[in-house]
XYZ file of C-alpha atoms in Angstrom:
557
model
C 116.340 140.725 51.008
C 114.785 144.194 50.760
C 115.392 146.208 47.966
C 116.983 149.580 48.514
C 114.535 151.767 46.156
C 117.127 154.758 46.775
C 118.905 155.857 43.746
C 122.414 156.848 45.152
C 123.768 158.525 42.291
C 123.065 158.696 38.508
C 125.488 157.508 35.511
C 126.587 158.798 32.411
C 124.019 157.267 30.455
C 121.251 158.716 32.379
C 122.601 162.108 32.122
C 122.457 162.229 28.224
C 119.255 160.873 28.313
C 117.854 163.606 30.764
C 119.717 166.481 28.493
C 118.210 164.910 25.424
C 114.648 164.766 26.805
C 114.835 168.203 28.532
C 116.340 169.585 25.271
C 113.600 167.959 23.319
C 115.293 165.828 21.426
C 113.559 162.792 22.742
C 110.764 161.794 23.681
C 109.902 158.248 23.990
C 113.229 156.581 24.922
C 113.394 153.081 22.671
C 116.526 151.000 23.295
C 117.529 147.392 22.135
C 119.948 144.683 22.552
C 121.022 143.488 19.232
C 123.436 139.944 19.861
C 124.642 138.571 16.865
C 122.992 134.583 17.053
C 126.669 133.098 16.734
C 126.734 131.578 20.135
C 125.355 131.523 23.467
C 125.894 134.819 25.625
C 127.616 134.984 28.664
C 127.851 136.882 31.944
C 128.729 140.072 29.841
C 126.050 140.491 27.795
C 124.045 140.150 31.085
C 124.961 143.836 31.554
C 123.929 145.036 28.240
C 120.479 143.345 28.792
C 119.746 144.795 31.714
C 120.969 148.319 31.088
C 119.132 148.305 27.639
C 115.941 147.018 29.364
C 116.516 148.992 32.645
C 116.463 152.344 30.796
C 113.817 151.829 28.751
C 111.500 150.912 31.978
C 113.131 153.958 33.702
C 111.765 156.114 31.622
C 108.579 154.555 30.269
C 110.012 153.773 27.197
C 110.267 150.619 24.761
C 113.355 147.724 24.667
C 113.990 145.822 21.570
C 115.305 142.218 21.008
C 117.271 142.408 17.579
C 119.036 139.988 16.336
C 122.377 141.300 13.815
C 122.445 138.160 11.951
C 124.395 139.938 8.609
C 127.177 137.322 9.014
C 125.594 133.752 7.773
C 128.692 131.446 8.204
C 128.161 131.288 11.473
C 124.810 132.028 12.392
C 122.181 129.506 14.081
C 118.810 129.039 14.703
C 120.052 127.208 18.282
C 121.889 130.302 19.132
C 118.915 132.420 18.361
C 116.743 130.113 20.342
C 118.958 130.259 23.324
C 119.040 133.789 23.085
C 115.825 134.662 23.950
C 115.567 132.109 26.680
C 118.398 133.910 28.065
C 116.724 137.212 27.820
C 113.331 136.378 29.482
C 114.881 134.643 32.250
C 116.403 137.984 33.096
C 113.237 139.478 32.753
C 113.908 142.161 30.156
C 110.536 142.035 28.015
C 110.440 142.806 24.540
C 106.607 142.357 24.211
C 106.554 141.445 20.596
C 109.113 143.429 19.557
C 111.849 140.264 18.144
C 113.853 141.697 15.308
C 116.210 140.443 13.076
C 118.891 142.245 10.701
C 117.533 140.410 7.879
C 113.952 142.056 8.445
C 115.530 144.764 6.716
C 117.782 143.374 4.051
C 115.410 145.211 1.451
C 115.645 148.507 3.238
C 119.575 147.666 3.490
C 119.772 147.072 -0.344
C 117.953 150.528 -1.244
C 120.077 152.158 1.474
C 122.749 151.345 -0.554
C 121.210 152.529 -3.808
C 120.711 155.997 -2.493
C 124.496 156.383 -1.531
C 125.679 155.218 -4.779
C 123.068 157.651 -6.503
C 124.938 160.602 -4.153
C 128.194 159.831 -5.218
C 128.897 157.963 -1.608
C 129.181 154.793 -2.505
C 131.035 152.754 -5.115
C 132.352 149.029 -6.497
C 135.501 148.304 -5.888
C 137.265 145.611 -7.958
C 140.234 145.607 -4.992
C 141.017 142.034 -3.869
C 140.505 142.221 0.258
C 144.694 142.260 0.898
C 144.818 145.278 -1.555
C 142.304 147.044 0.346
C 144.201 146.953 3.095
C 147.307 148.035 1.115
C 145.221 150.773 -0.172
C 143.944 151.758 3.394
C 147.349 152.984 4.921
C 147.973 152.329 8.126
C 147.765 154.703 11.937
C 150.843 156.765 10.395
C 149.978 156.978 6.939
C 147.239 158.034 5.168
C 145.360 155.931 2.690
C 145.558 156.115 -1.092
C 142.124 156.034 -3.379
C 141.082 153.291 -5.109
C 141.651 153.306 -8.904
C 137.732 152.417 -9.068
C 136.590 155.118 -6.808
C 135.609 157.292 -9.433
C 133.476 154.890 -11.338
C 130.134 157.036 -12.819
C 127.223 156.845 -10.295
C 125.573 154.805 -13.609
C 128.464 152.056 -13.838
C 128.135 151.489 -10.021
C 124.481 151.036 -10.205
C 124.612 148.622 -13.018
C 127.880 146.805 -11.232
C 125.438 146.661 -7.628
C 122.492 145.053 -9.116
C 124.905 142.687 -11.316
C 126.182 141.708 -8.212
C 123.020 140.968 -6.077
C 121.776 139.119 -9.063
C 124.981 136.936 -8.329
C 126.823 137.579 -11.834
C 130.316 138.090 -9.979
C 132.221 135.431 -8.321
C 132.413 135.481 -4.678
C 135.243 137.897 -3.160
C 135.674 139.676 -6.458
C 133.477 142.820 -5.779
C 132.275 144.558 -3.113
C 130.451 148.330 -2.154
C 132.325 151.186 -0.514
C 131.538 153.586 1.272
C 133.183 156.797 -0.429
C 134.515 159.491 2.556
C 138.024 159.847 3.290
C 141.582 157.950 2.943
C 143.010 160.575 4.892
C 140.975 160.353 7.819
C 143.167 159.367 10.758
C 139.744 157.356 11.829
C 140.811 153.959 10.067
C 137.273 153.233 10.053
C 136.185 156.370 8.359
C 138.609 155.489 5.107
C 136.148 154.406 2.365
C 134.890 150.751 4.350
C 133.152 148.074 2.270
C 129.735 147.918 3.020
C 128.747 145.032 1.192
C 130.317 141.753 0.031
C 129.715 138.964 -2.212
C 128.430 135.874 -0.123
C 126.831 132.472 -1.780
C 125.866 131.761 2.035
C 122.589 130.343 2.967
C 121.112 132.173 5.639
C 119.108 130.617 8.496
C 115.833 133.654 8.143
C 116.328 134.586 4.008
C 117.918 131.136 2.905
C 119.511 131.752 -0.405
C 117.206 135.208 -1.749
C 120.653 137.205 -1.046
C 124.028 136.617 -2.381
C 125.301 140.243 -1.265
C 125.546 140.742 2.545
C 126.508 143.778 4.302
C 128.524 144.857 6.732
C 128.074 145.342 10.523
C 129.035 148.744 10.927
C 126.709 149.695 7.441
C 123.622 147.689 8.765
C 123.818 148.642 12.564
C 122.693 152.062 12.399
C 120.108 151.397 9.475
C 118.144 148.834 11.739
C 118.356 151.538 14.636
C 117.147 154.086 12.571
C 114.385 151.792 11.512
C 113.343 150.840 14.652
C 113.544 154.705 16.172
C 116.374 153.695 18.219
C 117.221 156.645 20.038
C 120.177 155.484 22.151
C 122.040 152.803 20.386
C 124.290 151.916 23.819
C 127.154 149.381 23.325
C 130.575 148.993 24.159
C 133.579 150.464 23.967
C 135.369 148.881 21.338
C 132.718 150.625 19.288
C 133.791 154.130 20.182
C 135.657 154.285 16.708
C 133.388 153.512 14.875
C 131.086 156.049 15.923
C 131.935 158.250 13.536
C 130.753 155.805 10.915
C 127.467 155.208 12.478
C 126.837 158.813 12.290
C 127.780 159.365 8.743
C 125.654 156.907 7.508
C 122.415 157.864 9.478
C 123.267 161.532 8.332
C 124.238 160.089 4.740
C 120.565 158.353 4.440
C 118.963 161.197 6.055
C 117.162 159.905 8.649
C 115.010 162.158 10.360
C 115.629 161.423 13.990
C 118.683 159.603 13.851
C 119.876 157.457 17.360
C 122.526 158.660 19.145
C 125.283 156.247 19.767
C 126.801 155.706 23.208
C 129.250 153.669 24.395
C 130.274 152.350 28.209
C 132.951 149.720 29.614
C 131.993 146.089 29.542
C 131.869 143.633 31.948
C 135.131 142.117 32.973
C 135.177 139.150 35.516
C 138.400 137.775 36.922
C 139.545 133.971 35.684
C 136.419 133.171 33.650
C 136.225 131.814 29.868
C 133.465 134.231 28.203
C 135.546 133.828 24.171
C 133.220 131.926 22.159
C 136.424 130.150 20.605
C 137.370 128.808 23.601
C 134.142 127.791 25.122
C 133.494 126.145 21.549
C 136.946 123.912 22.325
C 136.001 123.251 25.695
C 132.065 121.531 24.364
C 133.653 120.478 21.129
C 136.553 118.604 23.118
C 134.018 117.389 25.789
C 135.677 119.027 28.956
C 132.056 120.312 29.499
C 128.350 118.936 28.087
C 127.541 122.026 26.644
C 127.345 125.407 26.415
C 125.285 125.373 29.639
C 127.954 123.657 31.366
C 127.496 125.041 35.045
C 131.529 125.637 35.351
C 130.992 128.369 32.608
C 129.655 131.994 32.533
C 127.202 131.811 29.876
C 123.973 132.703 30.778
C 122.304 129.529 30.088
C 125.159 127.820 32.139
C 124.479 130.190 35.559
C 120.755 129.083 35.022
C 121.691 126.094 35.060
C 123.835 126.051 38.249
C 121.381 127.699 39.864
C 122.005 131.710 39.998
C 118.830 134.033 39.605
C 117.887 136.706 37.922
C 118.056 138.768 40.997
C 121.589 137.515 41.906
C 122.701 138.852 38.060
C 120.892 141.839 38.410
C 122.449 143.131 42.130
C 125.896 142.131 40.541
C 125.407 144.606 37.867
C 124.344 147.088 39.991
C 127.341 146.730 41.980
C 129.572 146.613 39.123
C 128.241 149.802 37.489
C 128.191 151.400 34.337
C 130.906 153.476 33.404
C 133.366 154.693 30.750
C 136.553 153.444 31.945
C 137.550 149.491 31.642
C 137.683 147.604 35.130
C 137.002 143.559 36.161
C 134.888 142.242 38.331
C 135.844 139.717 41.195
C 134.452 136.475 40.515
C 133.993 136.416 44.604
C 131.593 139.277 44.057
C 129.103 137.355 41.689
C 129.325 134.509 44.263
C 128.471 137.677 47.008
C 125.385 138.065 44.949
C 123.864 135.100 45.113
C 124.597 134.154 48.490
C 122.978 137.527 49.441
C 119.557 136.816 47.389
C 119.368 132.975 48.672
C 120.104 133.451 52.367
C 117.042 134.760 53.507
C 114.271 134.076 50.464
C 115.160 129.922 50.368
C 114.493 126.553 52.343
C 117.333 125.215 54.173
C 116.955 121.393 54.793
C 119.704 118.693 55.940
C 121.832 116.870 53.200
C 124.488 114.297 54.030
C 127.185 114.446 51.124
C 129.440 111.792 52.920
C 127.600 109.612 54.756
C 128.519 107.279 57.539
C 125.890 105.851 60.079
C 124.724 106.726 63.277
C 123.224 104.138 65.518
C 121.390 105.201 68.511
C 121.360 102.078 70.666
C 119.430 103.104 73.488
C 116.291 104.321 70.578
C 113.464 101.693 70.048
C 114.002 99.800 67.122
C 111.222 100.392 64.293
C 110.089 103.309 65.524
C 109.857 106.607 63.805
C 109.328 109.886 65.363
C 108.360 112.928 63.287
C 110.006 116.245 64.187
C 109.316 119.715 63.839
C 111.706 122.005 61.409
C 111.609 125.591 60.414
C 112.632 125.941 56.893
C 114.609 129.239 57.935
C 115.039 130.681 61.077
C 115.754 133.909 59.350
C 112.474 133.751 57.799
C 109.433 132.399 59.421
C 107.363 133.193 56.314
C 109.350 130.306 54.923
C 107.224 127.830 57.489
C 108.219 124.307 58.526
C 108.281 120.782 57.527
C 108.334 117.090 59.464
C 111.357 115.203 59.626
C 111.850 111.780 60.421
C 113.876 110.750 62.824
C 114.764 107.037 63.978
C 117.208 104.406 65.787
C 119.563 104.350 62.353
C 120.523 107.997 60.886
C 123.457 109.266 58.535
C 125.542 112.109 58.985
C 128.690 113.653 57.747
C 131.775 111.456 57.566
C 133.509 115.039 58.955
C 131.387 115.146 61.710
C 133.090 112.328 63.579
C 136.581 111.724 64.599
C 138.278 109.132 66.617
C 140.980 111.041 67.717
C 140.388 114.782 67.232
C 142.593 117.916 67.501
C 141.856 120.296 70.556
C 138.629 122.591 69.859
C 136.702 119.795 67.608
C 133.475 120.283 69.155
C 131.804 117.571 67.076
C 131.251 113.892 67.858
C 133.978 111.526 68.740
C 134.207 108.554 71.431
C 132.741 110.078 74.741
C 131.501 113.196 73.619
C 127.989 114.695 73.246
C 126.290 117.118 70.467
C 123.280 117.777 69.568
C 121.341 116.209 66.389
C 120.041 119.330 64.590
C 116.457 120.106 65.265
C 116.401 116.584 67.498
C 118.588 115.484 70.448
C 121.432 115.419 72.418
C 123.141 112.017 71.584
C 126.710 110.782 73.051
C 128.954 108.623 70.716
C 129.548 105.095 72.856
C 131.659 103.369 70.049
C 132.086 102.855 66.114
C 133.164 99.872 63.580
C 136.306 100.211 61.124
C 136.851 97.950 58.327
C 140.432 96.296 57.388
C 141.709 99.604 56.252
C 140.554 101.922 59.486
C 137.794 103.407 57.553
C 134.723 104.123 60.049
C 131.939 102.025 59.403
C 129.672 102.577 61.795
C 128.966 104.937 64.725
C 127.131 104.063 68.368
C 125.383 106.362 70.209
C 122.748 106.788 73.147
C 120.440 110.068 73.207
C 118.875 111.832 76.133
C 115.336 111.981 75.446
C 115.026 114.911 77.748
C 117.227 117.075 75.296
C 114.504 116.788 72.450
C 114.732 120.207 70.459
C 111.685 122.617 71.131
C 111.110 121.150 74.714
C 112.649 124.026 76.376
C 115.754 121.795 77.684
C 118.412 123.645 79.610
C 119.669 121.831 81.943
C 123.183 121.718 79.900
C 124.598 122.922 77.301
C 126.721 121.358 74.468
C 129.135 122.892 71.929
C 128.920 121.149 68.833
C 125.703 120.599 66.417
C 125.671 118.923 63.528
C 123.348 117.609 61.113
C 121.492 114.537 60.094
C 119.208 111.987 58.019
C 116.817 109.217 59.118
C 118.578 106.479 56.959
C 115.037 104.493 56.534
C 113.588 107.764 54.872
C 116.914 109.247 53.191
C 116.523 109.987 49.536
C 119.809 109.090 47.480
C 121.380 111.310 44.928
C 124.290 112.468 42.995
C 125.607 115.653 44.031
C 127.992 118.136 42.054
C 130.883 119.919 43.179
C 132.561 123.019 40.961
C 135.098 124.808 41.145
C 136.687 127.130 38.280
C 137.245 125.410 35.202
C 140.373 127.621 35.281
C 143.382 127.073 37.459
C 143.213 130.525 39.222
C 146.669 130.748 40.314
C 148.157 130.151 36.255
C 145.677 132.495 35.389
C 142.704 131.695 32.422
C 145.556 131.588 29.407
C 148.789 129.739 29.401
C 151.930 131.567 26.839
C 150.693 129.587 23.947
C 147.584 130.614 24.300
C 145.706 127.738 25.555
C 143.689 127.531 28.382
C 144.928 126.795 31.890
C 142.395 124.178 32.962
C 142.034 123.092 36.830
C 141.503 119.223 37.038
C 139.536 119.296 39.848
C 136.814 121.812 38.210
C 134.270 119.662 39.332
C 133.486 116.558 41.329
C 130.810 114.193 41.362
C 129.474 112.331 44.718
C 127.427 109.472 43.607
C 126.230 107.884 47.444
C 124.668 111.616 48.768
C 121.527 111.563 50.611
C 118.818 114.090 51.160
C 115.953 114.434 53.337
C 112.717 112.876 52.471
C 110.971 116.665 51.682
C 113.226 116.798 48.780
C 112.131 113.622 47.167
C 109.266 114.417 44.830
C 111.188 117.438 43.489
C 111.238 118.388 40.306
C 111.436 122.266 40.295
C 114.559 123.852 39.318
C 114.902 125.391 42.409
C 117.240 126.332 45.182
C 118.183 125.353 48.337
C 120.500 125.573 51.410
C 121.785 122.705 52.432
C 122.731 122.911 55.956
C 126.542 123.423 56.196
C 127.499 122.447 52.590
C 126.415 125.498 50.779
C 123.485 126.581 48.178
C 122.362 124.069 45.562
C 119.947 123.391 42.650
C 118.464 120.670 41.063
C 120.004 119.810 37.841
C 117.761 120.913 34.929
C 119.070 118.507 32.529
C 120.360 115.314 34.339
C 117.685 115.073 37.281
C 115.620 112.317 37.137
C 112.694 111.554 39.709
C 114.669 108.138 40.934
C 117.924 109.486 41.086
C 117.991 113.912 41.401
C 121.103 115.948 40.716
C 121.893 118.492 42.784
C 124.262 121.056 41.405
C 126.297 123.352 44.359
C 125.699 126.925 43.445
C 127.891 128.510 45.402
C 129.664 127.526 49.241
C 128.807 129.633 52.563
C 131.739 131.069 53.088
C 132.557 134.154 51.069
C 136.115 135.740 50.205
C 134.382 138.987 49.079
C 133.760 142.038 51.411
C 131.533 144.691 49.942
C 132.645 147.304 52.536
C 136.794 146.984 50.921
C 135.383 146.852 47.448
C-alpha cells in the first residue's frame, strides 16, 4: 500500500509545540511514554506510543521509555519485560534511553526535603479515612490538618525517622501543604509519600517510604528535560498539581503537561482486572491470548505494526472522548496485508476430489503467482495430481439456484489448474460426503490461453499426496457483542464460540518448512499467521487474523 506522505491537517498537540518552539520556549522536543510495569498494555497504549514517538521524530527530537514503577505491590519484572517487546515491535526507539521511576528515588527523597524546608510539605499523623474526612468533598471545602503546622525542624526529623523505617506502616505519611479550599480536590494538601515495607523489583528493600504518582511524575520529567509530558485525559485535574510541584522545586525548564482523549474501541476487554480473571480462570493462555487487545496478544494473532499505526492515524488525536469501531482495526489490517502478502490455497474442511480420468501416480507441477495484485510478490510450483482436497462448502449434492460451485454434472475450474466436472461422490451411513469423482479437460489447463468456454464457479484446492496438515484457529470476540462487554453485575459477557479450533486443516506444500511468524492469505478463508507459541515444525498453527469481508466503510466513517 503506498503511503500518503500528505499531512492533511495538523492537531492540537502539534500546534503547542509549534507556538512553543517559535516562542522559544523549546528547543529540542524530548517526549516519553512512562507505563506503569503492572501488566501487559493493550490496544490503548498503542496510541500513546506512537504519538510520544511520532512527535519526537517529527521534530528531530528524543522519545523516552520510562517506566513509573512507585507502586511495588504490583509491579513485575514480566510486565516490564513485555513492555519493551511491545514497544520495539511498534517501532518507537528509545536508543538507550530505558528509565525507571526508581532511577530517581534519591532525587525524589531530596525533592521532598526541599519542600518541607519551604514550609510546603509536612507529616501528617491522619489515618487514610480521616484524610478523606479532612479533605471535604466537590461542595465543601476541606478543613486543615491538626499537624499541618508542625515546625519545618519536627517534619524533617519525623521524614528521615520515617525512611529509616521507625514508624509502622500506614501511620505517617508527607503532604503536600497548598490549599483545603481549593475546589481542585487534587490541589488540597495530597500525600506525597507513604510508609511501604514493600520489596521492590529495581531497589529491593533500600526504601520503606514510596511516593506518590502525581509527586514523582513531574520530578522524573523534569529530570529527564521532558518538555511535553502528553497523557490522557483523566489527568487534566491533576495538572494543576504537576505544575505546582515543578514550580515548587524550581526547575528551570519545567515540561508542559498536555492532555488528549484515549483510545476507545467498541466490545473489547482492555481492564487489567478483567483480563487478569480471564488468564487466571483459564478462558485464555495468557495475556497474549489472540482474542484480546493487548499488544502482545495482536502480535500474536498476527496484526503489524503498520496495521496499528494506520488505525491510529485514522482514529486521531483529539480532546474530546470518542470509540473506535472494532471493524475499523480489522479495516487496517486487511488494508496493509492485501497487497504486501502471499496468498496460497488452504483447505480448512477437507473432503476429496478424485479425478478419474488423471493418470494415477503422476504429479504435475503448476505455475502460481503469489498475488496477482502484486507481481513483485513472484510465484511458486504447486502440485497437482489424480487425488486433491478441497472445501467441504465447495460441493453440494443438491444446491440452491445461483451455486456456481461443484455439484453432480457441473463444471468449475480448479484454481490455477483445470476445468474438472463432478461425475459422482460416496456418502457414509449418515449422508456425509465422502468422496467426490471428477474428470478434467486437459485442454482447460490454466495459463494455456483456453477460451473456448467459460465457467462460473472457481474454487480452490490441494494435491492430497503433498498436503501439509495443521490445526487452524478461528476467533471471534471473546465478548458477546450483542449483550455488550459487561453484564449488570458487572461481569463479563463472554461469547462461547470466541474461538474454534480445526484439527484435520491442510495447507499447501510451500507452507511446510515455515517457521516465520508471518502472514498470509489464504485463498477465500481470510488472513492468517503462524502461531508464535504453539507451532511446531510437524504440526503448524495457523491463527486467522482477520476474514475478507469487512463491515467497515471508511468513506461513512
Amino acid at each position: 500500500m503506498e503511503e500518503n506522505t500528505e499531512r492533511v491537517s495538523r492537531n492540537f498537540i502539534e500546534d503547542i509545540i509549534d507556538k512553543d518552539i517559535s516562542e522559544g520556549r523549546t528547543k529540542k522536543v524530548i517526549t516519553r511514554f512512562p507505563p506503569e510495569p503492572n501488566g501487559y498494555l493493550h490496544i490503548g497504549h498503542a496510541k500513546s506510543i506512537l504519538l510520544n514517538y511520532g512527535l519526537a521524530k517529527q521534530y528531530g527530537g528524543q522519545f523516552n521509555l520510562r517506566f513509573d514503577d512507585t507502586n511495588p505491590t504490583k509491579e513485575k519484572t514480566e510486565f516490564v519485560e513485555s513492555i519493551k517487546a511491545d514497544v520495539e515491535w511498534l517501532g518507537a526507539d528509545f536508543e538507550d534511553r530505558c528509565f525507571f521511576a526508581s532511577n530517581y528515588f534519591d532525587k525524589m527523597y531530596e525533592a521532598a526535603i526541599r519542600l518541607i524546608k519551604k514550609g510546603k510539605a509536612f507529616v501528617c499523623d491522619l489515618s487514610a479515612d480521616e484524610i478523606r474526612e479532612y479533605r471535604g468533598t466537590l461542595t465543601e471545602v476541606g478543613k486543615n490538618s491538626p499537624y499541618r503546622e508542625r515546625s519545618i525542624e519536627e517534619n524533617l526529623d519525623l521524614f528521615e525517622r520515617m525512611k529509616n523505617g521507625e514508624f509502622p506502616d500506614g501511620s505517617k505519611v508527607l503532604r503536600a501543604k497548598i490549599d483545603m479550599t481549593s475546589p481542585n480536590m487534587n490541589m488540597r494538601d495530597p500525600v506525597i509519600y507513604r510508609i511501604a515495607r514493600m520489596t521492590h523489583h529495581n531497589t529491593g528493600d533500600t526504601w520503606c517510604i514510596y511516593p506518590m504518582y502525581d509527586f514523582a511524575h513531574p520530578i522524573e520529567d523534569a529530570e529527564e528535560g521532558i518538555t511535553h509530558s502528553i497523557c490522557t485525559l483523566e489527568f487534566e485535574d491533576h495538572r494543576p498539581l504537576y505544575d505546582w510541584v515543578v514550580r515548587e522545586l524550581e526547575y528551570e525548564n519545567p515540561p508542559k503537561q498536555i492532555e488528549f482523549a484515549k483510545l476507545y474501541l467498541t466490545n473489547v476487554v482492555t481492564g487489567k482486572r478483567y483480563i487478569k480473571k480471564l488468564v487466571d480462570n483459564g478462558i485464555v493462555d495468557g495475556w497474549d491470548d489472540p482474542r484480546l487487545v493487548t499488544i502482545s496478544a495482536l502480535r500474536r494473532r498476527g496484526y503489524t505494526p503498520e496495521s496499528i499505526k494506520l488505525f491510529m492515524e485514522l482514529s486521531g488525536v483529539t480532546k474530546s472522548n470518542a470509540s473506535s469501531d472494532y471493524a475499523m482495526l480489522e479495516y487496517c489490517i486487511r488494508e496493509t496485508l492485501k497487497l504486501e502478502k502471499k496468498r496460497v490455497m488452504a483447505v480448512l474442511d477437507p473432503v476429496k476430489l478424485v479425478i478419474e480420468n488423471y493418470p494415477e501416480g503422476e504429479t504435475e507441477w503448476l505455475d502460481a503467482p503469489h498475488n496477482l495484485e502484486n507481481e513483485a510478490l513472484g510465484s511458486r510450483k504447486l502440485a497437482f495430481g489424480r487425488e486433491l482436497y478441497i472445501e467441504r462448502e465447495d460441493f453440494m449434492i443438491d444446491p440452491p439456484k445461483k451455486y456456481f460451485r461443484l455439484f453432480p454434472g457441473n463444471e468449475v475450474r480448479l484454481m490455477n489448474a483445470y476445468f474438472v466436472t463432478c461425475t459422482g461422490y460416496d456418502v457414509d451411513e449418515n449422508g456425509l460426503v465422502t468422496e467426490i469423482r471428477c474428470t478434467y479437460d486437459p485442454e482447460t489447463k490454466s495459463g494455456s490461453d483456453f477460451n473456448s468456454r467459460k465457467v462460473k464457479g472457481t474454487i480452490h484446492w490441494i494435491s492430497a499426496a503433498h498436503a501439509v496438515p495443521c490445526e487452524v484457529r478461528l476467533y471471534e470476540n471473546i465478548v458477546d457483542e450483542e449483550k455488550g462487554v459487561y453484564n449488570e453485575d458487572g461481569e463479563l459477557n463472554l461469547n462461547p464460540n470466541s474461538l474454534t479450533v480445526i484439527k484435520n486443516a491442510y495447507v499447501e506444500e510451500s507452507l511446510k518448512d515455515t517457521t516465520e511468524v508471518e502472514q498470509y492469505q489464504f485463498v477465500r478463508n481470510g488472513f492468517f499467521c503462524l502461531d508464535s507459541k504453539d507451532s511446531k515444525p510437524e504440526m503448524p498453527v495457523f491463527n486467522r487474523i482477520v476474514s475478507l469481508k469487512s463491515s467497515y466503510n471508511p468513506k461513512k466513517a
